[in-house]
XYZ file of C-alpha atoms in Angstrom:
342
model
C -16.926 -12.058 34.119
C -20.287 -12.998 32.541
C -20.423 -16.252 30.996
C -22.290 -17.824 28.166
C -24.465 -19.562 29.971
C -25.911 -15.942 31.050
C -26.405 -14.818 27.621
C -28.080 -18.024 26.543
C -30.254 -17.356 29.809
C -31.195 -13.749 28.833
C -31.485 -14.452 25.468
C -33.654 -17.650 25.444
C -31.296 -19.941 23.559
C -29.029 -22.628 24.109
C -25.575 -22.226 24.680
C -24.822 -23.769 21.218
C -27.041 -21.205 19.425
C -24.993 -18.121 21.483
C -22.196 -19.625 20.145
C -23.330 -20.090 16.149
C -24.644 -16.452 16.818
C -21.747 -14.561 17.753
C -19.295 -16.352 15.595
C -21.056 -16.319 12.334
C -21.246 -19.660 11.827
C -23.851 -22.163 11.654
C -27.358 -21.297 10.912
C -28.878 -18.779 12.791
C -32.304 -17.117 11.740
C -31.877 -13.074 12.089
C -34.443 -12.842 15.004
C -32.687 -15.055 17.317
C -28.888 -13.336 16.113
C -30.281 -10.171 17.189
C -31.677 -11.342 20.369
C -28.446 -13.213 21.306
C -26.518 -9.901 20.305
C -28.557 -7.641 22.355
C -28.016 -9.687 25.428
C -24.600 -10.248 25.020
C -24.228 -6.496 24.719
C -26.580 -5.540 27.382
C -24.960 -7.945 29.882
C -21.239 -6.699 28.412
C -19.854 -10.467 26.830
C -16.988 -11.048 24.912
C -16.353 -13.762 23.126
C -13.109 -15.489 24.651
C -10.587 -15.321 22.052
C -8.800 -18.770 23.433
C -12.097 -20.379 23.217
C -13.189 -19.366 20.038
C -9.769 -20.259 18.962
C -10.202 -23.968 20.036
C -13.671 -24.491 19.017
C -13.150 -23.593 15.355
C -9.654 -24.395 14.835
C -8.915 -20.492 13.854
C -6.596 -17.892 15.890
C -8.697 -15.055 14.227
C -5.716 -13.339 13.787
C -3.606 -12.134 10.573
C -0.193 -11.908 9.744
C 1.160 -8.978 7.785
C 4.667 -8.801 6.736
C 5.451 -4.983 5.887
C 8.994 -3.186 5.276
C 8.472 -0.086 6.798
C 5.905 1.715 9.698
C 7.148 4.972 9.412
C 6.007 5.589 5.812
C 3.119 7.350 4.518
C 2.129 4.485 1.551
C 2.764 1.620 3.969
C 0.832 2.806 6.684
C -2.020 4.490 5.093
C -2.039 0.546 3.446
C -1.725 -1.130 7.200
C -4.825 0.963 8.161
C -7.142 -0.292 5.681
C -5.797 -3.760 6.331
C -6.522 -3.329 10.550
C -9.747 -1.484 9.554
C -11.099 -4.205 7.404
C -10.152 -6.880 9.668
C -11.272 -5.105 12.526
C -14.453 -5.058 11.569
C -14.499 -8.587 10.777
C -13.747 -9.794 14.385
C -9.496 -10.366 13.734
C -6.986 -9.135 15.465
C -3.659 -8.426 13.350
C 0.265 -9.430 14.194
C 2.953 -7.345 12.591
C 6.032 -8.364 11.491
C 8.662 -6.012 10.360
C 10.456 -7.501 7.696
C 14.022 -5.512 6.962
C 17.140 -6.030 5.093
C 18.644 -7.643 8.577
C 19.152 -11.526 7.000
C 18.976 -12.967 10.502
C 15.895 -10.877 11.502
C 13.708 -12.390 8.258
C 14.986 -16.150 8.851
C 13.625 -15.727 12.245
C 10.139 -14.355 11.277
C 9.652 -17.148 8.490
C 11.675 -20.231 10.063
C 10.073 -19.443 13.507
C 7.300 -16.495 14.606
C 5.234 -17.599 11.582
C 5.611 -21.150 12.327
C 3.952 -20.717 16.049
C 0.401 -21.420 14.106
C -0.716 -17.888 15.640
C -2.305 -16.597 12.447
C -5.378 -17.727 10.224
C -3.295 -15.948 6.886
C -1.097 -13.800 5.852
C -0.720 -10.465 3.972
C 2.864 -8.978 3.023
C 2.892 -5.480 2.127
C 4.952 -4.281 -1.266
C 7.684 -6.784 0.305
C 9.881 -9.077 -2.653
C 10.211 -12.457 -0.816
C 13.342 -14.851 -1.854
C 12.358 -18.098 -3.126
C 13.652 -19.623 0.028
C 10.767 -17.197 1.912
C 8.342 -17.829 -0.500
C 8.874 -21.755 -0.102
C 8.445 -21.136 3.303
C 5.198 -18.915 3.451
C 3.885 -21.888 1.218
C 4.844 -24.725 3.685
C 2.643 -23.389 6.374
C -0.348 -23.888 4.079
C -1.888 -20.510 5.060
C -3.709 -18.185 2.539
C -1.429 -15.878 1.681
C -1.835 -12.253 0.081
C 0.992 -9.879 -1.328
C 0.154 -6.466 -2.091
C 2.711 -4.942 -4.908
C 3.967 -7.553 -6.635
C 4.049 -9.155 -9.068
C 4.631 -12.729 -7.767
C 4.630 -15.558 -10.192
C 4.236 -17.528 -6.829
C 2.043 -15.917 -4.921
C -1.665 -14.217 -5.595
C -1.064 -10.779 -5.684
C -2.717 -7.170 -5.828
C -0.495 -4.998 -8.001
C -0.489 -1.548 -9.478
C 0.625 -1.229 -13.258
C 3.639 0.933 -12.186
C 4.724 1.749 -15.552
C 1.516 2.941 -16.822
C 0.486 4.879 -13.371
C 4.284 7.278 -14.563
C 2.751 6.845 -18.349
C -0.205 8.596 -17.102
C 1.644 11.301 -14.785
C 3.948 12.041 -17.892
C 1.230 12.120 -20.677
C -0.606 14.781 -18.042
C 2.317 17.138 -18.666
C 2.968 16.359 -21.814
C -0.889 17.076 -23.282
C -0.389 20.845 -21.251
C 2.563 21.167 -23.638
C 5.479 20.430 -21.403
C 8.626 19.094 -23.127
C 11.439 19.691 -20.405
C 10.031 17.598 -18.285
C 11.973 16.813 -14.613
C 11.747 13.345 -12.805
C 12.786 13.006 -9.236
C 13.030 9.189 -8.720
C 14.883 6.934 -6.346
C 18.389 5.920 -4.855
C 19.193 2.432 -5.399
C 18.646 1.303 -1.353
C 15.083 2.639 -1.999
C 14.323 0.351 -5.212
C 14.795 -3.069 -3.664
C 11.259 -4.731 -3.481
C 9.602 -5.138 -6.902
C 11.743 -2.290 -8.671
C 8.549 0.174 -8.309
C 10.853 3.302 -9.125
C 12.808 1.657 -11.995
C 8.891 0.610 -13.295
C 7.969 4.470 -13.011
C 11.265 5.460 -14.597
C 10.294 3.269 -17.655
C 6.946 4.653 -17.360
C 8.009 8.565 -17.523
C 10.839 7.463 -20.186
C 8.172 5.543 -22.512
C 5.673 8.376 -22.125
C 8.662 11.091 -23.756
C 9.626 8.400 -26.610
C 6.223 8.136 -27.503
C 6.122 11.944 -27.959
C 9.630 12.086 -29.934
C 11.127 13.437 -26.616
C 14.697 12.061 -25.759
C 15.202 11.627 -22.012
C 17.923 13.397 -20.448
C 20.019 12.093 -17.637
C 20.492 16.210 -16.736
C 17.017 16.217 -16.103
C 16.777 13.079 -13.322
C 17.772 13.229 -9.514
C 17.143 10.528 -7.064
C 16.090 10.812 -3.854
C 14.780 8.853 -1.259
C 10.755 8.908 -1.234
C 10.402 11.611 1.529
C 9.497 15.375 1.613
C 12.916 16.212 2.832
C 14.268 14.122 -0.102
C 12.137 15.742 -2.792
C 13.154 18.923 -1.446
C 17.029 18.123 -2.149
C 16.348 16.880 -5.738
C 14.908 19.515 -6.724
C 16.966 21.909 -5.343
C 19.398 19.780 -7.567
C 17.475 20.048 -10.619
C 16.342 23.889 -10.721
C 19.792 25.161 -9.352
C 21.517 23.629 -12.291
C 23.168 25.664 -15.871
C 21.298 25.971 -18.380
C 17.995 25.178 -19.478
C 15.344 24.487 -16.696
C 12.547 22.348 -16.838
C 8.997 23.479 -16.987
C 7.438 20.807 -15.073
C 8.795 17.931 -12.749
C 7.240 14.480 -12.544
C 8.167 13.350 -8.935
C 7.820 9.368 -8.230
C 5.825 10.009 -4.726
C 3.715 12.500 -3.905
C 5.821 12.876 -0.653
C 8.867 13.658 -2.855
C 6.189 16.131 -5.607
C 5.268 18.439 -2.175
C 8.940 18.786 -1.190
C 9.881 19.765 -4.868
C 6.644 22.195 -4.380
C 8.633 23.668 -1.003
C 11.778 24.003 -2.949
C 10.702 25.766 -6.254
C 8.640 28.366 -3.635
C 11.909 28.799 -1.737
C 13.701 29.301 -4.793
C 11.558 32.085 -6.077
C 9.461 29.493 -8.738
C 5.582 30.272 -8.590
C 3.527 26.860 -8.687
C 2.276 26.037 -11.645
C 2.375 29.249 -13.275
C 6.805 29.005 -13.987
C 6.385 24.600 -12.384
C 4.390 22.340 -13.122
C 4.689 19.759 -10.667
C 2.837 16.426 -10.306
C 3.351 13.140 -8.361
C 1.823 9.450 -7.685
C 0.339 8.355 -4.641
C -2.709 10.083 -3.464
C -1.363 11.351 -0.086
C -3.630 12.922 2.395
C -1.696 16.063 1.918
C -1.918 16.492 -1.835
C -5.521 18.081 -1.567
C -3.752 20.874 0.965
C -0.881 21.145 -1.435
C -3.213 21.500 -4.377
C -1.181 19.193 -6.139
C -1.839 17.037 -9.067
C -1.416 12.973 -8.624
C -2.076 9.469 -9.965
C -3.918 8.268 -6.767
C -3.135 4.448 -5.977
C -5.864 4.442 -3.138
C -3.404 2.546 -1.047
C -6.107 2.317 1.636
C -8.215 0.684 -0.539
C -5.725 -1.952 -1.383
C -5.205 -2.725 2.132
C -9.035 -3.285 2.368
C -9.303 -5.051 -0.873
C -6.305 -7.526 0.398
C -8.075 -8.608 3.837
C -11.218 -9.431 1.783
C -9.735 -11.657 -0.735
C -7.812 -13.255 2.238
C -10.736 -14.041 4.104
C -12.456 -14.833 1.081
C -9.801 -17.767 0.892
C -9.962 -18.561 4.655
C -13.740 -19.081 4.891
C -13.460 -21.211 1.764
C -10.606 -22.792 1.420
C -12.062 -25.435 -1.157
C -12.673 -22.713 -3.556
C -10.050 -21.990 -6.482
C -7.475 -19.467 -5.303
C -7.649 -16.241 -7.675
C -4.462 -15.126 -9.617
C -4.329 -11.395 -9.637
C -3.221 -10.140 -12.948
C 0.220 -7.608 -12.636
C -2.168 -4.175 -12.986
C -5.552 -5.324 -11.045
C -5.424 -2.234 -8.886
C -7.164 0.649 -9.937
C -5.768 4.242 -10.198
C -6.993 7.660 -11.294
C -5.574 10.783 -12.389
C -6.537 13.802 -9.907
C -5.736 17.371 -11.646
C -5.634 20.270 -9.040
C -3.392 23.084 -9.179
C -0.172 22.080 -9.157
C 0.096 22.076 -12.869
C -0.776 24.175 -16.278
C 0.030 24.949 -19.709
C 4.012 26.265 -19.679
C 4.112 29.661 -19.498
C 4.265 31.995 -22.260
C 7.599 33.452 -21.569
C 8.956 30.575 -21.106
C 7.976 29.518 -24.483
């Protein structure tokens, strides 16, 4: 293996200044951090992580706490976060934080206790107080994603005014039986982010003198398949049908897409259909959303935790409930109602 000493050789610098050089700390001028870099790349170096790790007191690794891996939103989030910290020189631990009681004690009372990680991000996750206390003990930066947290700084989506926005969509097309497909109770645990976009598409109807109507809601469970049951549900029902459905996912809006196509329904033309997410699918779908840029919030996470990290004096910032941005994409998954349909 080639050592430092080589690089310092080849480069014309101490072994101290290799070291400032390639860990971004210390002064360096940009002449001499170029000339260490090319010879560290010419001659193939790497940095030993277990040395690094004892001259600066840092693991360069991060902690993120998420509930799922096999969902779109969470891993389209996790890749930001391992991009961003990638290219930043850490390496990233993940812990998979489920309902299982004994699982979580385990991961706060004794993995994150091994002082293997620099900080820690947890992913649209609603800690106890008992895991909060704990995540505060090991005097880490900490960063949730999804809150809010009155405990914790946090990056958070206005959920209520991301279905607000969805809703008012229809309703300025002139839509007034209006669908939602929201969630089963098991899947509105963390942070009540369904109930929030119920109360979003409910508020957006009351504020156009439109009751909502319980025969016009079906849960499901945040998945194509799942969308594809609910509406099923909805358009198979007596009596009157609605002109558009606001689903809670985009995952769930392309399986109600599937569903009204099966079921004869042209899209938008006799459905309007629209959903909240910005999945990677949606453009290929054609379908009208309320992207959250969940990759961007990954990204936007790691910086504001290293921000802490590599200035720990500095005042830790509060993010406000609603911080994250959002934007309302129109494609072709919805128009005006159709004329026979009055």
């Amino acid at each position: 293996m080639v050592s430092i000493d080589e690089v310092a050789r080849l480069a014309g610098v101490s072994t101290a200044t290799v070291s400032r050089a390639l860990s971004g700390r210390g002064n360096v001028s940009l002449p001499t951090r170029g000339r260490v870099e090319n010879a560290a790349k010419s001659l193939g170096y790497v940095v030993s992580a277990s040395a690094s790790s004892l001259a600066s007191g840092r693991t360069r690794n991060i902690g993120v706490l998420v509930p799922y891996l096999d969902r779109w939103f969470f891993s389209t989030v996790l890749a930001g976060i391992a991009s961003a910290l990638m290219r930043r020189g850490y390496d990233i631990t993940l812990y998979s934080l489920t309902d299982d009681r004994a699982e979580r004690r385990d991961i706060f009372d004794t993995f994150l206790r091994r002082q293997r990680v620099d900080g820690v991000i947890a992913i649209s996750i609603e800690l106890g107080e008992e895991e909060t206390e704990h995540l505060r003990e090991l005097d880490l930066p900490v960063i949730a994603i999804g809150g809010p947290s009155s405990r914790l700084p946090t990056l958070t989506v206005d959920d209520v005014a991301v279905a607000r926005l969805a809703t008012e969509h229809l309703l300025a097309l002139g839509h007034r039986e209006i669908a939602h497909i929201g969630a089963n109770p098991q899947f509105d645990i963390d942070f009540h982010i369904p109930t929030r976009r119920r109360q979003g598409f409910e508020q957006a109807l009351a504020d156009a003198g439109i009751p909502a109507s319980p025969h016009l809601y079906e849960p499901a469970d945040f998945t194509i398949e799942g969308g594809f049951r609910a509406a099923k549900q909805l358009l198979g029902r007596p009596g009157n049908r609605p002109t558009a459905v606001f689903a809670a996912s985009d995952e769930m809006a392309i399986g109600a897409i599937l569903a009204a196509r099966e079921l004869g329904y042209r899209v938008p033309e006799d459905l309007s259909i629209s959903g909240i997410d910005g999945h990677e699918l949606g453009e290929f779908f054609r379908l009208t959303t309320v992207d959250q840029f969940p990759r961007a919030q990954g990204e936007r996470a790691v910086a504001a935790l290293l921000e802490d990290i590599d200035d720990p004096a500095a005042p830790t910032p509060q993010h406000e409930p609603g911080a994250l941005p959002f934007e309302l994409i129109v494609r072709g998954s919805t128009a005006r109602p159709s004329e026979s349909r009055g």
